[in-house]
mmCIF file of C-alpha atoms (C1' of nucleotides) in Angstrom:
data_model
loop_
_atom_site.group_PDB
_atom_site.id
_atom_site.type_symbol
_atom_site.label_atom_id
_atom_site.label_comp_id
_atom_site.label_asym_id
_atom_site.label_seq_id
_atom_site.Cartn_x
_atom_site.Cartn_y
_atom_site.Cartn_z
ATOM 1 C CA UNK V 1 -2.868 -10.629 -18.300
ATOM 2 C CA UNK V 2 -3.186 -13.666 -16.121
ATOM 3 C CA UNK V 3 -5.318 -12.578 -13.363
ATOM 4 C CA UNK V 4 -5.465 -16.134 -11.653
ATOM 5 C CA UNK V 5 -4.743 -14.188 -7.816
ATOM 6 C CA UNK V 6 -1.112 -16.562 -7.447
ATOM 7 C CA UNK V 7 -0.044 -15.791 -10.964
ATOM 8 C CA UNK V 8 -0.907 -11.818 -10.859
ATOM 9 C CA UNK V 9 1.708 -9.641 -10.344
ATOM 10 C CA UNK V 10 0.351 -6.437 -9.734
ATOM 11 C CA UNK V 11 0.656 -7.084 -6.520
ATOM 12 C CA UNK V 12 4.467 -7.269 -6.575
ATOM 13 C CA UNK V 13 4.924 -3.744 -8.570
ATOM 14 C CA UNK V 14 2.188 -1.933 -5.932
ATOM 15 C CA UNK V 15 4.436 -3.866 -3.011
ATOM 16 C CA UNK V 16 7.155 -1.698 -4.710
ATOM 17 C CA UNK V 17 5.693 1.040 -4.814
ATOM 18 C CA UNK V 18 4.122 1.119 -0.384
ATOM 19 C CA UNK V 19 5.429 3.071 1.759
ATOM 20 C CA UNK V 20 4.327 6.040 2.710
ATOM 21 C CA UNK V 21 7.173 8.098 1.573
ATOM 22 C CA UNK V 22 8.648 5.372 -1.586
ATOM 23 C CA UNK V 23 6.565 7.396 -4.433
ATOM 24 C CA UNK V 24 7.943 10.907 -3.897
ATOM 25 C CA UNK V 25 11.667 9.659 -2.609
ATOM 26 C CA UNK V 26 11.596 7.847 -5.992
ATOM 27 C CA UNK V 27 10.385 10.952 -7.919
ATOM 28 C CA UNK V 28 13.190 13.503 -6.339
ATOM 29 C CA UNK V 29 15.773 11.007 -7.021
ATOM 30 C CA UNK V 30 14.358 10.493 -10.868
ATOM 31 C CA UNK V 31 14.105 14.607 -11.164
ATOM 32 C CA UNK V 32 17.010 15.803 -9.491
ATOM 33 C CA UNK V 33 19.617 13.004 -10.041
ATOM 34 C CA UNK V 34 21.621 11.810 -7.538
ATOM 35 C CA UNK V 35 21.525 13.005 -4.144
ATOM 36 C CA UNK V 36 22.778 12.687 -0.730
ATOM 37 C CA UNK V 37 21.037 11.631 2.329
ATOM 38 C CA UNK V 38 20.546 15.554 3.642
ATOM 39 C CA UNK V 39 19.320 17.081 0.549
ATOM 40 C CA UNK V 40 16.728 14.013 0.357
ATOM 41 C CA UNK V 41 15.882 14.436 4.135
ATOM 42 C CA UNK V 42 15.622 18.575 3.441
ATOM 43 C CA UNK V 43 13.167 18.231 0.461
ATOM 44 C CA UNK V 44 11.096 15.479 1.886
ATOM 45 C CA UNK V 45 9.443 17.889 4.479
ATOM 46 C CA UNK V 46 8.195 16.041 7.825
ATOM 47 C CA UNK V 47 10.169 12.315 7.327
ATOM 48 C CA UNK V 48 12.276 11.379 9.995
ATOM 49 C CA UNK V 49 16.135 9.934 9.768
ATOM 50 C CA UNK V 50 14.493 6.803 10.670
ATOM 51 C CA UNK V 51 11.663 6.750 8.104
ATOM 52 C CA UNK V 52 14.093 8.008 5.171
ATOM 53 C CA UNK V 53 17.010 5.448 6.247
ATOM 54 C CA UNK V 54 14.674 2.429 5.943
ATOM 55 C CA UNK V 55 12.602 2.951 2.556
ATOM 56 C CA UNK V 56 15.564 3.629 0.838
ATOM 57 C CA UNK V 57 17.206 0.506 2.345
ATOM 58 C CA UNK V 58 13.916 -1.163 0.849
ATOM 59 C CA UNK V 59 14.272 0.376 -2.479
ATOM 60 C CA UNK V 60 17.784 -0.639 -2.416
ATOM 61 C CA UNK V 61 16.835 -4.037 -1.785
ATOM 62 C CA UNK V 62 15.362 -4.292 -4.992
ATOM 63 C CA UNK V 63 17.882 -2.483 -7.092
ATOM 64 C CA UNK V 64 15.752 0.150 -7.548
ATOM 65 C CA UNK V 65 18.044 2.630 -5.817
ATOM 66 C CA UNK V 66 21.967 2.477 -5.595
ATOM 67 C CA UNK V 67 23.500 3.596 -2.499
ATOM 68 C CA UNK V 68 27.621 4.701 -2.707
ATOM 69 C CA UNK V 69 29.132 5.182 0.612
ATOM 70 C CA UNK V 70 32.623 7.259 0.533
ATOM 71 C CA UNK V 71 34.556 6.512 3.235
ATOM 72 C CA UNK V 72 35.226 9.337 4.683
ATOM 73 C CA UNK V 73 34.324 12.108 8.042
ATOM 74 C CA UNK V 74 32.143 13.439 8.158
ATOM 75 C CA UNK V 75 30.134 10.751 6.283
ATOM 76 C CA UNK V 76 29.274 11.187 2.950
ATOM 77 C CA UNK V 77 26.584 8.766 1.218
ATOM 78 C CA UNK V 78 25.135 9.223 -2.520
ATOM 79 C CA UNK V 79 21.338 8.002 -3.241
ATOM 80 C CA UNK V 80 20.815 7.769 -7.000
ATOM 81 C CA UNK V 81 18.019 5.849 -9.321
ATOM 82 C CA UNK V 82 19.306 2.532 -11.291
ATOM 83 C CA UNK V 83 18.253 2.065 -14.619
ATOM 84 C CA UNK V 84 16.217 -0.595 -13.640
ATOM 85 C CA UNK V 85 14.706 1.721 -11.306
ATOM 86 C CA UNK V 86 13.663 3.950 -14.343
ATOM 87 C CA UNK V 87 11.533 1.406 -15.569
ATOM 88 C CA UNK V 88 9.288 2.642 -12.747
ATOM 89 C CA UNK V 89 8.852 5.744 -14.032
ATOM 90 C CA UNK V 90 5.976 5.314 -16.428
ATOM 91 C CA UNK V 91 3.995 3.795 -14.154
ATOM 92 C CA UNK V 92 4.672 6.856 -11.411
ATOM 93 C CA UNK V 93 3.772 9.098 -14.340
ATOM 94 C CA UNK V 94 0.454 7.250 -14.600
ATOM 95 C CA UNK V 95 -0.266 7.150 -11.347
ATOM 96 C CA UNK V 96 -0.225 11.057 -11.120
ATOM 97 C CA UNK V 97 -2.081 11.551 -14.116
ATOM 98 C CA UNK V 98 -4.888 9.481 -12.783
ATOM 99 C CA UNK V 99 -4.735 10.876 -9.154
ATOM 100 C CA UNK V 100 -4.524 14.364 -11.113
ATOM 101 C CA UNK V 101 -7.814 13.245 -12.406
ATOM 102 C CA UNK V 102 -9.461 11.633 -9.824
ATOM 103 C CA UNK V 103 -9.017 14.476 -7.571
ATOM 104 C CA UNK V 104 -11.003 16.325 -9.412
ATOM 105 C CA UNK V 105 -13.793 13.890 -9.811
ATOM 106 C CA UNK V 106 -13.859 13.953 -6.219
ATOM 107 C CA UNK V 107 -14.453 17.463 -6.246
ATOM 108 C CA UNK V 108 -16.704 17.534 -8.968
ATOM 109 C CA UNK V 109 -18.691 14.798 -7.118
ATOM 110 C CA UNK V 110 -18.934 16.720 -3.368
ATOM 111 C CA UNK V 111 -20.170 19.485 -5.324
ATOM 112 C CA UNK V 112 -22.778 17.880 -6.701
ATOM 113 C CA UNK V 113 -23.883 16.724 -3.605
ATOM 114 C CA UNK V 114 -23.756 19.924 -2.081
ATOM 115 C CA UNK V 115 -26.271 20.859 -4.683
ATOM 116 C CA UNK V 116 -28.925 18.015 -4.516
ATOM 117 C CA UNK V 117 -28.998 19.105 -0.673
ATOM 118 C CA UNK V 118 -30.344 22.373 -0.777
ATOM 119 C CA UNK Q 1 5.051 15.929 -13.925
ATOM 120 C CA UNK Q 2 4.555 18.214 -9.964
ATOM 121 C CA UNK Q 3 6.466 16.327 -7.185
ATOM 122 C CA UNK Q 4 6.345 18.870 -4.502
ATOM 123 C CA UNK Q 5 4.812 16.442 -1.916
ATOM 124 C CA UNK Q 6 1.583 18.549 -1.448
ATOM 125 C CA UNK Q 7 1.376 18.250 -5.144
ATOM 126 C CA UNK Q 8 2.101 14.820 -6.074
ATOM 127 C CA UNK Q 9 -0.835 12.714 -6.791
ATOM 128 C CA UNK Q 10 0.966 9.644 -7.028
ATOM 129 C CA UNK Q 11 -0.410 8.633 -3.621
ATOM 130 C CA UNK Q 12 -4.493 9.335 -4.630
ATOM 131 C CA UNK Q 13 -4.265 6.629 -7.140
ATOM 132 C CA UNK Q 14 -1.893 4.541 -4.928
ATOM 133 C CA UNK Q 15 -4.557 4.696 -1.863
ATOM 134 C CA UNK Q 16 -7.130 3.463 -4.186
ATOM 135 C CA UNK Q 17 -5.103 0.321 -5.174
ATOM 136 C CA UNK Q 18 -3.458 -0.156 -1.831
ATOM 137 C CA UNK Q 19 -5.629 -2.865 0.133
ATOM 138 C CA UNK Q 20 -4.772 -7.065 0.024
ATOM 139 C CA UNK Q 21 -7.654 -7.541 -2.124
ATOM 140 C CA UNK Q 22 -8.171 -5.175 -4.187
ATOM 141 C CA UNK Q 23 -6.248 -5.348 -7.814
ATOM 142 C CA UNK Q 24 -7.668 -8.327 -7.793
ATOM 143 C CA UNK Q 25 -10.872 -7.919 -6.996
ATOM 144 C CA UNK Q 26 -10.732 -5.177 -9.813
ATOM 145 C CA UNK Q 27 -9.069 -7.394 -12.331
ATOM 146 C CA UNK Q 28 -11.870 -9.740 -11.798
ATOM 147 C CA UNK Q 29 -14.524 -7.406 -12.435
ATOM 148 C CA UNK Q 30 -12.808 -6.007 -15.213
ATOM 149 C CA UNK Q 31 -12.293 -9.168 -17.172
ATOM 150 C CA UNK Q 32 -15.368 -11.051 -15.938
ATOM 151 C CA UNK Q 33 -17.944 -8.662 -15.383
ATOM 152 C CA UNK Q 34 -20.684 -8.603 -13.685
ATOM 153 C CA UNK Q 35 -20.849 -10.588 -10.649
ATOM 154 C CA UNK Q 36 -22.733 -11.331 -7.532
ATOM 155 C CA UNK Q 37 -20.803 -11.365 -4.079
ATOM 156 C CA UNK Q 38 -20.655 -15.197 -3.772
ATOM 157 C CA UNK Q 39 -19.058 -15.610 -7.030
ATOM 158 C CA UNK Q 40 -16.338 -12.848 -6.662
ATOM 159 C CA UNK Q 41 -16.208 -14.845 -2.776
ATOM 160 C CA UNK Q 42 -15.504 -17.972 -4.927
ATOM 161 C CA UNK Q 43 -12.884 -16.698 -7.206
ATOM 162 C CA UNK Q 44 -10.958 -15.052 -4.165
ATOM 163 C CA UNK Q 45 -8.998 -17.709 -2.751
ATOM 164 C CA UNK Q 46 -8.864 -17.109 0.904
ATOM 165 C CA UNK Q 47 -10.632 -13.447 1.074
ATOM 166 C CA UNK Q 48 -12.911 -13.916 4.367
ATOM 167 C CA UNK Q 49 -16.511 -12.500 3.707
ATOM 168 C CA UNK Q 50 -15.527 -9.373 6.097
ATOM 169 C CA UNK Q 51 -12.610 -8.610 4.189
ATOM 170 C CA UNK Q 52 -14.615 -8.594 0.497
ATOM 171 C CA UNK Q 53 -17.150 -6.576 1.921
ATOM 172 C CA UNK Q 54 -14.687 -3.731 3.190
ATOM 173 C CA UNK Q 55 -12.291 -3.586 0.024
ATOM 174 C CA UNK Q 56 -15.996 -3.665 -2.138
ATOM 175 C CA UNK Q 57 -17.316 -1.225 0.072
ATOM 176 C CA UNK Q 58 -14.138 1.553 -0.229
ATOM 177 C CA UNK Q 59 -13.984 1.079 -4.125
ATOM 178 C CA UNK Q 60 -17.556 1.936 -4.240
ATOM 179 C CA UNK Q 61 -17.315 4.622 -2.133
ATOM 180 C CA UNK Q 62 -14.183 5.987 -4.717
ATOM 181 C CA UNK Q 63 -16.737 5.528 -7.911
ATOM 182 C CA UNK Q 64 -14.191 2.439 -8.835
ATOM 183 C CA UNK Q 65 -16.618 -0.422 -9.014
ATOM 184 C CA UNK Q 66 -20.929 -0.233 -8.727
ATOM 185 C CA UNK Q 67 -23.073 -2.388 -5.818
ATOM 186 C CA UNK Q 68 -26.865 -2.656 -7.222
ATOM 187 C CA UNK Q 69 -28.849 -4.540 -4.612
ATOM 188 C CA UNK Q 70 -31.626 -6.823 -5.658
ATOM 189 C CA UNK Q 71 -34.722 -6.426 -3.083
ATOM 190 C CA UNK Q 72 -35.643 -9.536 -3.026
ATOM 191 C CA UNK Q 73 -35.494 -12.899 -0.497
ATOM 192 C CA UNK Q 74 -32.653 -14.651 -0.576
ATOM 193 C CA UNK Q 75 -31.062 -11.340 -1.374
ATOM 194 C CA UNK Q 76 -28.382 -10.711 -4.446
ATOM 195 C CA UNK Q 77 -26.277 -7.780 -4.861
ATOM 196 C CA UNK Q 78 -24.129 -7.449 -8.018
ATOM 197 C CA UNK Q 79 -20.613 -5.517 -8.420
ATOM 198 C CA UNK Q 80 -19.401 -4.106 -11.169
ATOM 199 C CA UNK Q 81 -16.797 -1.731 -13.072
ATOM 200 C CA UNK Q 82 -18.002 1.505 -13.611
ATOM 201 C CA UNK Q 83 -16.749 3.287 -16.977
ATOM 202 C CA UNK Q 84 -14.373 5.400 -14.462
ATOM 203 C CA UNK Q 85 -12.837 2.662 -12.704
ATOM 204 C CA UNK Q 86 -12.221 1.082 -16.164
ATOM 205 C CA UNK Q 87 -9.623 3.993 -16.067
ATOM 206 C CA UNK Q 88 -7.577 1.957 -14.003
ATOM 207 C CA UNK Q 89 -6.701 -0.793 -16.316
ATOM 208 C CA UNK Q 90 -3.771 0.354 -18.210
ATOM 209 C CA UNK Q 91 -2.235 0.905 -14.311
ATOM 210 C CA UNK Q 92 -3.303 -2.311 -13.261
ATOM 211 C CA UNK Q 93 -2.002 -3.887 -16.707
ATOM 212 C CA UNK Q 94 1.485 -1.976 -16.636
ATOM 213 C CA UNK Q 95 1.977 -2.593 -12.731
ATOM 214 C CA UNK Q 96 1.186 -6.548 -14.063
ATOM 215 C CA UNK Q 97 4.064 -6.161 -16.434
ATOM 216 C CA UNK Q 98 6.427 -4.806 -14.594
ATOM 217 C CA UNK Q 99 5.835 -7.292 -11.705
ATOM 218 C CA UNK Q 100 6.009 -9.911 -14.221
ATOM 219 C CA UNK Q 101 9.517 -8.498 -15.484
ATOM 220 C CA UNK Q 102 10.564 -7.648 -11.610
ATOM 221 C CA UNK Q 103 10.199 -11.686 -10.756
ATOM 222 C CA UNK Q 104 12.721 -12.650 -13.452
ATOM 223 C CA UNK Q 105 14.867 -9.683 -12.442
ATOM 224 C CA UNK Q 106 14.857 -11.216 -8.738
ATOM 225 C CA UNK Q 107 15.378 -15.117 -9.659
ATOM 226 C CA UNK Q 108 18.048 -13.643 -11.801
ATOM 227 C CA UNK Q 109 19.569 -11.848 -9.380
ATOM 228 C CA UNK Q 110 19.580 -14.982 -6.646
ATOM 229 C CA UNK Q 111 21.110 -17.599 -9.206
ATOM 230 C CA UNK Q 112 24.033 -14.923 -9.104
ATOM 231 C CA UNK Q 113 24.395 -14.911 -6.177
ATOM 232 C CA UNK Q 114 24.586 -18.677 -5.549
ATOM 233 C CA UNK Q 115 26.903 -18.817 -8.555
ATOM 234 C CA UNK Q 116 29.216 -16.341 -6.952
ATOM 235 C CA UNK Q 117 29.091 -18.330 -3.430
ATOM 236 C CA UNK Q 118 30.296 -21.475 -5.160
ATOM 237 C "C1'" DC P 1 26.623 13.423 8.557
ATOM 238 C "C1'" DA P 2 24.138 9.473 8.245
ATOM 239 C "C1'" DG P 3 22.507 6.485 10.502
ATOM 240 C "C1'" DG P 4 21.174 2.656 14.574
ATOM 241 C "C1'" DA P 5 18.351 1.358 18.751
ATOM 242 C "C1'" DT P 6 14.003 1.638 21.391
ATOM 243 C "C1'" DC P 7 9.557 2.256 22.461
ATOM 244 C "C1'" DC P 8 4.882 3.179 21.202
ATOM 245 C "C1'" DA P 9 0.337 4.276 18.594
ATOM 246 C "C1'" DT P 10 -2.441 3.090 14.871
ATOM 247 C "C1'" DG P 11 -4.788 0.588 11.677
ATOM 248 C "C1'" DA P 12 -4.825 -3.225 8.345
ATOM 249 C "C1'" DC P 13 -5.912 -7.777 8.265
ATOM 250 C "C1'" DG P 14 -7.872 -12.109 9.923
ATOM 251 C "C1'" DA P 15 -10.858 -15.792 12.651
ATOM 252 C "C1'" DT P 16 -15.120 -16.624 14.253
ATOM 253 C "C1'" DA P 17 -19.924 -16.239 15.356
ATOM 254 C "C1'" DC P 18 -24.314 -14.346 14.351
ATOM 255 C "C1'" DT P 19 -28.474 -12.369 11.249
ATOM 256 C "C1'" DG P 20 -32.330 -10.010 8.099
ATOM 257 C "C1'" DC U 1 -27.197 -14.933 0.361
ATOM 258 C "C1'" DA U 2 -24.831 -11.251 1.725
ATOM 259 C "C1'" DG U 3 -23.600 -9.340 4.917
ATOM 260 C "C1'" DT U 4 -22.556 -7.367 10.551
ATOM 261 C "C1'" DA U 5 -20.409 -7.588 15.035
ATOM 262 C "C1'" DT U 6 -16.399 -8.696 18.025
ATOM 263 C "C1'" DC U 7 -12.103 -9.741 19.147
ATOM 264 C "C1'" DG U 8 -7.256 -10.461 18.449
ATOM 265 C "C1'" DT U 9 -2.694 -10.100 15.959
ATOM 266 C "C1'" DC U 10 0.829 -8.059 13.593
ATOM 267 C "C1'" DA U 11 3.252 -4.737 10.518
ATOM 268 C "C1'" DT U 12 3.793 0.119 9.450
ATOM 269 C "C1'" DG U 13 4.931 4.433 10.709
ATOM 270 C "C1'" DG U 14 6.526 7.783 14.093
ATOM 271 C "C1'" DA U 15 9.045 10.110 18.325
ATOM 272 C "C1'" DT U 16 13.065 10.252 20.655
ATOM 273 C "C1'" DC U 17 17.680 9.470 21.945
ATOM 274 C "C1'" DC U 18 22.290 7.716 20.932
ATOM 275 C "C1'" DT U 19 26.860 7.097 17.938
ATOM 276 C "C1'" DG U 20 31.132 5.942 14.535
#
DNA sequence: CAGGATCCATGACGATACTG
DNA sequence: CAGTATCGTCATGGATCCTG
């Protein structure tokens, strides 16, 4: 890996990835197939329209959403992942495992503390 | 894979990489070792002196990197991976790749569209 | 139904000066 | 040398109200 700070690109998968709410829209949408803009907004509990409307307009951007608009009233629009999109998915996988694991270590770590105190 | 929200531990590892500096202060220290705060200074382009010491200060404080402090005049403090943080580097290597693959995918994607507008 | 428009709080980031 | 202390800016996220 070139790790020369203007040739490393981890920086352009993590800017992906920010967003307080991009990790888990991008896991429903990779779970539960495609879905429309209520059913994301009912299982993402506490986002606002605002909040949802704009990261998937970001993920969009960057083909790793696709957004289908039928034209129709009441309005009806489909979110669903890209394939390109899926090539995110091992790294979401990884990222889970390891925040799986580090949780714990936290744990593990304030108990020790808790010890040593008394 | 759990991605109820209160589940999903996507974000743990996320926070820990989230920060300007920080994949590549950990890259550094991963593939360079060892190394005092000027040097890691030097090899950050830009990074003020305030900003290294935060982003080294909240991987320590995660068990990411070590600080050993050298009591001596003119002080000398010296960061390094620990074994844990080296947990990180398949993440930090497959976010790299995909980054790497995600620039093509975007100059790709412009040239078409400046084909198309001709 | 699926958003757009506004306004606002917070905190990340940065520039600069100073110090044990 | 390796930080701290202040101050300022700007982007992110959120609350609320409005609409084709």
């Amino acid at each position: 890996m070139n790790i020369e700070p203007e040739l490393c690109k981890v920086e352009d998968a993590l800017g992906i990835l920010i967003g307080k709410w991009k990790p888990i829209i991008l896991l429903q949408l990779l779970k539960h197939g495609t879905q429309r803009f209520g059913e994301l907004s009912r299982h993402l509990p506490g986002i606002t329209q605002r909040m949802l409307t704009k990261q998937l307009r970001e993920l969009e951007e960057e083909d790793i959403i696709r957004r289908v608009v039928y034209p129709q009233v009441p309005p009806k629009v489909e979110y669903s992942i890209t394939e390109y999109g899926k090539s995110l998915e091992p790294i979401l996988n990884a990222m889970h495992e390891w925040g799986t694991m580090h949780t714990l270590h936290k744990q593990e770590k304030l108990r020790n503390s808790a010890d040593s105190q008394e």
